[in-house]
Tab-separated table of C-alpha atoms and ligand atoms in Angstrom:
chain	number	residue	atom	x	y	z
A	35	MET	CA	-7.924	-89.399	24.892
A	36	LEU	CA	-9.648	-88.858	28.203
A	37	GLU	CA	-7.110	-91.024	29.947
A	38	GLU	CA	-4.192	-89.283	28.349
A	39	VAL	CA	-5.498	-85.880	29.376
A	40	GLN	CA	-6.120	-87.045	32.911
A	41	GLN	CA	-2.569	-88.279	33.166
A	42	ILE	CA	-1.195	-85.029	31.846
A	43	GLU	CA	-3.308	-83.101	34.299
A	44	SER	CA	-2.430	-85.081	37.400
A	45	LYS	CA	1.270	-85.070	36.563
A	46	ALA	CA	1.253	-81.318	35.987
A	47	VAL	CA	-0.738	-80.557	39.136
A	48	ALA	CA	1.504	-82.780	41.257
A	49	GLU	CA	4.655	-81.126	39.940
A	50	ILE	CA	3.258	-77.660	40.416
A	51	GLN	CA	2.214	-78.416	43.969
A	52	ALA	CA	5.684	-79.705	44.741
A	53	ALA	CA	7.457	-76.652	43.331
A	54	GLU	CA	9.832	-75.226	45.878
A	55	ASP	CA	10.225	-71.700	44.661
A	56	GLU	CA	8.903	-69.238	42.115
A	57	LYS	CA	11.659	-69.959	39.626
A	58	ILE	CA	10.825	-73.652	39.481
A	59	LEU	CA	7.149	-72.733	39.282
A	60	GLU	CA	7.786	-70.519	36.267
A	61	GLU	CA	9.620	-73.358	34.493
A	62	LEU	CA	6.704	-75.649	35.252
A	63	ARG	CA	4.267	-73.094	33.913
A	64	ILE	CA	6.045	-73.051	30.583
A	65	ARG	CA	6.345	-76.818	30.560
A	66	HIS	CA	2.699	-77.505	31.366
A	67	LEU	CA	0.828	-74.536	29.985
A	68	GLY	CA	3.184	-73.318	27.275
A	69	ARG	CA	2.797	-73.780	23.551
A	70	LYS	CA	4.784	-76.994	23.501
A	71	SER	CA	3.184	-78.511	26.589
A	72	PRO	CA	1.759	-82.048	26.346
A	73	LEU	CA	-1.714	-80.656	26.837
A	74	ARG	CA	-1.324	-78.262	23.915
A	75	LEU	CA	-0.109	-81.128	21.738
A	76	VAL	CA	-3.222	-83.120	22.587
A	77	MET	CA	-5.370	-80.091	21.922
A	78	GLY	CA	-3.724	-79.689	18.543
A	79	GLN	CA	-4.918	-83.139	17.599
A	80	ILE	CA	-8.544	-82.540	18.383
A	81	GLY	CA	-9.035	-81.101	14.916
A	82	GLN	CA	-8.232	-84.443	13.381
A	83	LEU	CA	-10.753	-86.380	15.454
A	84	PRO	CA	-14.104	-87.361	13.899
A	85	ALA	CA	-16.434	-84.347	14.088
A	86	ALA	CA	-18.734	-86.023	16.592
A	87	GLU	CA	-15.934	-86.465	19.132
A	88	ARG	CA	-14.522	-82.998	18.872
A	89	PRO	CA	-16.779	-81.032	21.235
A	90	ALA	CA	-16.448	-83.509	24.110
A	91	SER	CA	-12.697	-83.789	23.637
A	92	GLY	CA	-12.350	-80.045	23.497
A	93	GLN	CA	-14.265	-79.776	26.721
A	94	ILE	CA	-12.103	-82.345	28.488
A	95	ALA	CA	-8.923	-80.630	27.399
A	96	GLY	CA	-10.286	-77.229	28.385
A	97	GLN	CA	-11.142	-78.448	31.847
A	98	ALA	CA	-7.680	-79.889	32.301
A	99	GLN	CA	-6.150	-76.619	31.241
A	100	LYS	CA	-8.266	-74.792	33.801
A	101	ALA	CA	-7.279	-77.211	36.550
A	102	ILE	CA	-3.582	-76.809	35.771
A	103	GLN	CA	-3.921	-73.034	35.662
A	104	GLN	CA	-5.734	-73.103	39.023
A	105	ALA	CA	-3.002	-75.244	40.568
A	106	PHE	CA	-0.471	-72.771	39.267
A	107	ASP	CA	-2.354	-69.751	40.667
A	108	ASP	CA	-2.804	-71.437	44.053
A	109	LYS	CA	0.856	-72.360	44.261
A	110	GLU	CA	1.961	-68.912	43.222
A	111	MET	CA	-0.180	-67.386	45.963
A	112	ALA	CA	1.089	-69.873	48.524
A	113	LEU	CA	4.737	-69.229	47.630
A	114	ARG	CA	4.214	-65.485	47.836
A	115	GLN	CA	2.579	-65.690	51.202
A	116	ALA	CA	5.290	-67.952	52.484
A	117	GLY	CA	7.904	-65.508	51.212
A	118	ASP	CA	6.176	-62.732	53.115
A	119	THR	CA	5.992	-64.514	56.414
A	120	GLY	CA	7.728	-62.630	59.112
A	121	SER	CA	7.207	-59.262	57.460
A	122	ALA	CA	3.649	-58.375	56.422
A	123	LEU	CA	1.660	-61.449	57.387
A	124	ASP	CA	1.156	-62.036	61.070
A	125	VAL	CA	-0.763	-65.274	61.220
A	126	THR	CA	-1.473	-64.783	64.915
A	127	LEU	CA	-3.645	-61.727	64.296
A	128	PRO	CA	-7.409	-62.305	64.446
A	129	GLY	CA	-9.062	-62.497	61.019
A	130	ARG	CA	-10.939	-59.616	59.498
A	131	ARG	CA	-14.602	-59.906	60.250
A	132	PRO	CA	-16.622	-59.759	57.021
A	133	LEU	CA	-18.973	-56.795	56.911
A	134	LEU	CA	-22.496	-58.101	57.361
A	135	GLY	CA	-25.131	-56.249	55.423
A	136	ARG	CA	-28.579	-55.540	56.777
A	137	ALA	CA	-31.791	-53.938	55.632
A	138	HIS	CA	-31.987	-50.134	55.542
A	139	PRO	CA	-34.158	-48.728	58.360
A	140	LEU	CA	-36.823	-47.725	55.831
A	141	ALA	CA	-36.771	-51.191	54.287
A	142	GLN	CA	-37.153	-52.686	57.752
A	143	LEU	CA	-40.134	-50.467	58.472
A	144	THR	CA	-41.649	-51.271	55.076
A	145	ASP	CA	-41.326	-55.001	55.735
A	146	GLU	CA	-42.943	-54.566	59.090
A	147	LEU	CA	-45.861	-52.521	57.766
A	148	VAL	CA	-46.333	-54.958	54.887
A	149	ASN	CA	-46.584	-57.727	57.463
A	150	VAL	CA	-49.122	-55.814	59.511
A	151	PHE	CA	-51.323	-55.130	56.489
A	152	GLN	CA	-50.947	-58.608	55.078
A	153	GLY	CA	-52.278	-59.793	58.415
A	154	MET	CA	-55.386	-57.710	57.682
A	155	GLY	CA	-55.767	-59.260	54.224
A	156	PHE	CA	-54.061	-56.623	52.082
A	157	ASP	CA	-52.073	-57.592	48.978
A	158	ILE	CA	-49.012	-55.711	47.775
A	159	ALA	CA	-49.184	-53.678	44.576
A	160	ASP	CA	-46.509	-51.771	42.732
A	161	GLY	CA	-46.395	-48.921	40.248
A	162	PRO	CA	-43.801	-46.898	38.343
A	163	GLU	CA	-41.910	-43.949	39.839
A	164	ALA	CA	-41.763	-42.269	36.438
A	165	GLU	CA	-45.457	-41.626	35.933
A	166	ASP	CA	-47.755	-39.698	33.656
A	167	GLU	CA	-49.915	-36.756	34.619
A	168	TYR	CA	-53.036	-38.812	34.181
A	169	HIS	CA	-52.227	-41.293	36.952
A	170	ASN	CA	-50.612	-38.768	39.267
A	171	PHE	CA	-53.259	-36.039	38.923
A	172	ASP	CA	-56.169	-36.313	36.466
A	173	ALA	CA	-57.460	-39.734	37.419
A	174	LEU	CA	-57.075	-38.712	41.065
A	175	ASN	CA	-59.540	-35.906	40.459
A	176	THR	CA	-56.922	-33.169	40.781
A	177	PRO	CA	-58.095	-30.131	38.836
A	178	ASP	CA	-55.860	-28.437	36.293
A	179	ASP	CA	-55.318	-25.436	38.527
A	180	HIS	CA	-54.463	-27.345	41.704
A	181	PRO	CA	-51.258	-25.908	43.211
A	182	ALA	CA	-49.696	-29.380	43.528
A	183	ARG	CA	-49.456	-29.458	39.739
A	184	ASP	CA	-47.282	-26.413	39.776
A	185	SER	CA	-43.737	-27.181	38.772
A	186	HIS	CA	-42.635	-25.928	42.174
A	187	ASP	CA	-43.835	-29.208	43.646
A	188	THR	CA	-43.476	-31.675	40.823
A	189	PHE	CA	-40.451	-32.831	38.868
A	190	TYR	CA	-41.579	-32.941	35.252
A	191	LEU	CA	-39.583	-35.200	32.959
A	192	GLU	CA	-38.031	-33.815	29.835
A	193	ASP	CA	-40.267	-35.313	27.192
A	194	THR	CA	-43.461	-36.335	28.901
A	195	GLY	CA	-44.454	-37.458	32.317
A	196	LEU	CA	-43.230	-36.720	35.796
A	197	LEU	CA	-41.808	-38.331	38.910
A	198	ARG	CA	-44.779	-39.401	40.980
A	199	THR	CA	-45.469	-37.105	43.905
A	200	GLN	CA	-47.489	-39.694	45.808
A	201	THR	CA	-48.164	-43.430	45.828
A	202	SER	CA	-51.866	-42.738	45.205
A	203	THR	CA	-51.032	-43.340	41.529
A	204	VAL	CA	-51.031	-47.041	42.333
A	205	GLN	CA	-54.679	-46.854	43.438
A	206	ILE	CA	-55.568	-45.903	39.872
A	207	ARG	CA	-53.261	-48.426	38.245
A	208	VAL	CA	-54.683	-51.262	40.313
A	209	MET	CA	-58.333	-50.281	39.827
A	210	GLU	CA	-57.823	-49.936	36.079
A	211	LYS	CA	-56.681	-53.532	35.894
A	212	THR	CA	-58.714	-55.238	38.601
A	213	PRO	CA	-62.428	-55.343	39.296
A	214	PRO	CA	-63.504	-54.792	42.925
A	215	PRO	CA	-63.229	-55.932	45.670
A	216	ILE	CA	-59.700	-54.588	46.207
A	217	ARG	CA	-57.527	-54.548	49.245
A	218	ILE	CA	-53.969	-53.430	48.497
A	219	ILE	CA	-51.084	-51.559	49.984
A	220	SER	CA	-48.282	-50.104	47.936
A	221	PRO	CA	-44.977	-48.998	49.394
A	222	GLY	CA	-42.684	-46.879	47.255
A	223	ARG	CA	-40.591	-43.827	46.603
A	224	CYS	CA	-42.055	-40.442	45.697
A	225	TYR	CA	-40.548	-37.141	44.658
A	226	ARG	CA	-41.386	-33.499	45.241
A	227	LYS	CA	-39.464	-30.346	44.533
A	228	GLU	CA	-38.675	-29.540	48.116
A	229	THR	CA	-35.791	-27.564	49.455
A	230	VAL	CA	-33.855	-30.161	51.387
A	231	ASP	CA	-33.563	-29.595	55.128
A	232	ALA	CA	-33.820	-31.648	58.316
A	233	THR	CA	-37.489	-32.459	57.755
A	234	HIS	CA	-37.896	-32.189	53.964
A	235	HIS	CA	-36.395	-34.120	51.101
A	236	PHE	CA	-37.043	-34.264	47.373
A	237	ALA	CA	-37.194	-38.057	47.596
A	238	PHE	CA	-39.229	-39.794	50.262
A	239	HIS	CA	-41.294	-42.907	50.795
A	240	GLN	CA	-44.964	-43.585	51.305
A	241	ILE	CA	-47.226	-46.520	51.845
A	242	GLU	CA	-50.573	-46.284	50.156
A	243	GLY	CA	-53.593	-48.321	51.168
A	244	LEU	CA	-56.820	-48.901	49.258
A	245	TYR	CA	-59.837	-50.927	50.281
A	246	VAL	CA	-62.840	-51.117	47.947
A	247	ASP	CA	-65.892	-53.315	48.319
A	248	ARG	CA	-69.629	-53.098	48.807
A	249	GLY	CA	-70.383	-51.361	52.068
A	250	VAL	CA	-66.902	-50.130	53.030
A	251	SER	CA	-67.361	-47.297	55.525
A	252	PHE	CA	-65.347	-44.774	57.462
A	253	ALA	CA	-65.368	-47.254	60.349
A	254	ASP	CA	-63.225	-49.594	58.231
A	255	LEU	CA	-60.747	-46.818	57.662
A	256	LYS	CA	-60.581	-45.944	61.348
A	257	GLY	CA	-60.252	-49.554	62.417
A	258	THR	CA	-57.504	-50.288	59.906
A	259	ILE	CA	-55.449	-47.258	60.835
A	260	GLU	CA	-55.920	-47.792	64.552
A	261	ALA	CA	-54.840	-51.431	64.282
A	262	MET	CA	-51.772	-50.406	62.327
A	263	GLY	CA	-50.800	-47.699	64.832
A	264	ARG	CA	-51.087	-50.080	67.757
A	265	GLN	CA	-48.929	-52.710	66.095
A	266	VAL	CA	-46.237	-50.344	64.915
A	267	LEU	CA	-46.044	-47.744	67.686
A	268	GLY	CA	-47.364	-49.671	70.692
A	269	GLU	CA	-50.604	-51.074	72.134
A	270	ASP	CA	-51.533	-47.860	73.939
A	271	THR	CA	-51.397	-45.781	70.735
A	272	LYS	CA	-54.505	-43.723	69.996
A	273	VAL	CA	-55.534	-42.131	66.709
A	274	ARG	CA	-57.063	-38.738	66.095
A	275	PHE	CA	-58.715	-37.754	62.822
A	276	ARG	CA	-58.880	-34.135	61.667
A	277	PRO	CA	-60.874	-32.926	58.672
A	278	HIS	CA	-58.707	-32.166	55.667
A	279	PHE	CA	-58.914	-31.959	51.888
A	280	PHE	CA	-57.593	-34.277	49.200
A	281	PRO	CA	-58.980	-34.123	45.665
A	282	PHE	CA	-59.416	-37.891	45.488
A	283	THR	CA	-61.123	-38.563	48.817
A	284	GLU	CA	-64.353	-37.196	50.243
A	285	PRO	CA	-64.542	-36.763	53.139
A	286	SER	CA	-60.812	-36.459	53.728
A	287	VAL	CA	-58.876	-36.508	56.965
A	288	GLU	CA	-55.423	-36.251	58.330
A	289	TYR	CA	-54.672	-38.589	61.155
A	290	ASP	CA	-52.383	-38.255	64.130
A	291	PHE	CA	-51.087	-40.873	66.540
A	292	THR	CA	-50.386	-40.253	70.192
A	293	CYS	CA	-46.716	-39.465	70.688
A	294	SER	CA	-44.903	-42.675	71.483
A	295	ILE	CA	-41.861	-40.753	72.677
A	296	CYS	CA	-43.246	-38.516	75.448
A	297	HIS	CA	-46.915	-39.607	75.617
A	298	GLY	CA	-47.822	-35.943	75.754
A	299	GLU	CA	-45.906	-35.381	78.958
A	300	ASN	CA	-42.978	-33.384	77.676
A	301	ALA	CA	-43.770	-29.811	76.677
A	302	THR	CA	-40.483	-29.593	74.773
A	303	CYS	CA	-40.679	-32.997	73.022
A	304	SER	CA	-38.934	-32.572	69.662
A	305	ILE	CA	-41.245	-35.062	67.981
A	306	CYS	CA	-44.722	-33.827	68.988
A	307	LYS	CA	-43.686	-30.356	70.137
A	308	GLY	CA	-45.486	-30.992	73.396
A	309	THR	CA	-48.902	-31.508	71.812
A	310	GLY	CA	-48.905	-35.252	72.481
A	311	TRP	CA	-49.902	-35.935	68.848
A	312	ILE	CA	-47.847	-36.722	65.816
A	313	GLU	CA	-49.169	-36.177	62.336
A	314	ILE	CA	-48.807	-39.304	60.265
A	315	ALA	CA	-50.701	-39.073	57.019
A	316	GLY	CA	-53.778	-38.459	54.932
A	317	ALA	CA	-56.791	-40.633	54.311
A	318	GLY	CA	-60.432	-40.579	53.335
A	319	MET	CA	-63.293	-42.223	51.508
A	320	VAL	CA	-62.564	-42.642	47.800
A	321	ASP	CA	-64.233	-39.854	45.845
A	322	PRO	CA	-66.967	-41.161	43.483
A	323	ALA	CA	-65.302	-39.204	40.669
A	324	VAL	CA	-62.220	-41.428	41.036
A	325	PHE	CA	-64.366	-44.539	40.748
A	326	GLU	CA	-65.910	-43.148	37.586
A	327	ASN	CA	-62.435	-42.545	36.139
A	328	VAL	CA	-61.542	-46.213	36.529
A	329	GLY	CA	-64.928	-47.567	35.511
A	330	TYR	CA	-66.218	-48.626	38.947
A	331	ASP	CA	-69.857	-48.004	39.794
A	332	PRO	CA	-69.870	-45.546	42.735
A	333	GLU	CA	-73.473	-46.514	43.511
A	334	GLU	CA	-72.430	-50.081	44.119
A	335	PHE	CA	-68.978	-49.736	45.648
A	336	THR	CA	-67.392	-47.588	48.309
A	337	GLY	CA	-63.796	-47.488	49.401
A	338	CYS	CA	-61.332	-45.976	51.786
A	339	ALA	CA	-57.749	-44.987	51.099
A	340	PHE	CA	-54.835	-43.843	53.160
A	341	GLY	CA	-51.262	-42.812	52.564
A	342	MET	CA	-48.471	-42.280	55.012
A	343	GLY	CA	-44.909	-41.093	54.981
A	344	LEU	CA	-42.421	-43.726	56.035
A	345	GLU	CA	-39.580	-41.404	56.966
A	346	ARG	CA	-41.804	-39.737	59.510
A	347	ILE	CA	-42.702	-42.991	61.225
A	348	ALA	CA	-39.092	-44.171	61.197
A	349	MET	CA	-37.923	-40.849	62.634
A	350	ILE	CA	-40.437	-41.097	65.450
A	351	ARG	CA	-39.556	-44.669	66.240
A	352	HIS	CA	-35.817	-44.243	66.332
A	353	GLY	CA	-35.622	-40.645	67.458
A	354	ILE	CA	-33.937	-39.612	64.186
A	355	ASP	CA	-33.886	-35.851	63.828
A	356	ASP	CA	-32.677	-35.409	60.243
A	357	ILE	CA	-34.467	-36.867	57.220
A	358	ARG	CA	-31.386	-36.485	55.029
A	359	LEU	CA	-29.692	-39.359	56.841
A	360	PHE	CA	-31.984	-41.868	55.131
A	361	LEU	CA	-30.562	-41.202	51.688
A	362	GLU	CA	-26.908	-40.554	52.412
A	363	ASN	CA	-25.910	-44.208	52.635
A	364	ASP	CA	-23.560	-43.421	55.477
A	365	LEU	CA	-22.793	-46.756	57.096
A	366	ARG	CA	-22.283	-45.075	60.453
A	367	PHE	CA	-26.005	-44.300	60.305
A	368	THR	CA	-27.468	-47.361	58.596
A	369	ARG	CA	-25.534	-49.850	60.712
A	370	GLN	CA	-27.290	-48.642	63.844
A	371	PHE	CA	-30.576	-50.323	62.956
B	275	LIG	N1	-51.520	-39.005	48.580
B	275	LIG	C1	-51.746	-38.168	49.742
B	275	LIG	C2	-50.470	-37.378	50.011
B	275	LIG	O1	-49.445	-37.685	49.478
B	275	LIG	C3	-52.124	-38.968	50.953
B	275	LIG	C4	-53.438	-39.668	50.812
B	275	LIG	C5	-53.505	-40.970	50.345
B	275	LIG	C6	-54.606	-39.029	51.152
B	275	LIG	C7	-54.708	-41.619	50.233
B	275	LIG	C8	-55.826	-39.676	51.051
B	275	LIG	C9	-55.884	-40.944	50.593
B	275	LIG	O2	-50.459	-36.431	50.770
């Protein structure tokens, strides 16, 4: 049977390819693909073959049918194009360049930061964007009456849970599953009920870092952040730490990098407002209460954590003045990076 089918196929394909116009092609289509075509006759006989031969025979016939159909489609296209020549198709025009995709500026920055931290021995961890209150607040030592819990800041989901307001949730999720030592970063999207304007958005991105071991000190935190700043914003970048408060770190700081745009020399710099410093993120030493929540012994282990907003860093780097651009998917914007 195989031979017979092959003959039918090659004859049909040859005739189709030789067809001179669409009328002949249509006749050939009926002759070779129609109900009374040789191939259909062969197919009709498959049912009478011994059961063991049927599947293979069916497959062979099916493939032939596909090949004939393909030849028909190709020829039809070719005849149409030929018929159009001189009107719509100008074969001398240059071809259309296919649109090449590329990574979104935030994805590029994420990749870069991941590389920097991997170079310092950090692993990547991930956590859900739809979270529960426990991981977003309670386990992070955020008291019931903390203003961040207020529905003005947090999107609560209909039944239970919320959209995470920070990537610090991943600290908890990792520590729950893994005994120390830990050295992870976690990039991801977060949500807060913000009124959207040039510098605020209800969806934004952070990278969280967590380093827990025996004897981790504030010096580790400073060194890590300084090394990151130098690699991402330039070798001459300096870091400044200011005291701050976060429920889950003690002591807590906010850190600023020297302005890589004006280096403090432009009193009207739109990025640092002439101060020479740009605020990047929060950090601190992990609060012992957090360790207790995940079952770590705070007497034995210490840790530092940091979190930073990616939009902010990307805006500084590229001189972008409107945070909304990151989420609009406007190719005129994203193709610039
Ligand atoms: N999660 C904090 C925020 O979103 C930042 C932070 C992370 C602070 C880790 C300290 C330690 O503002």
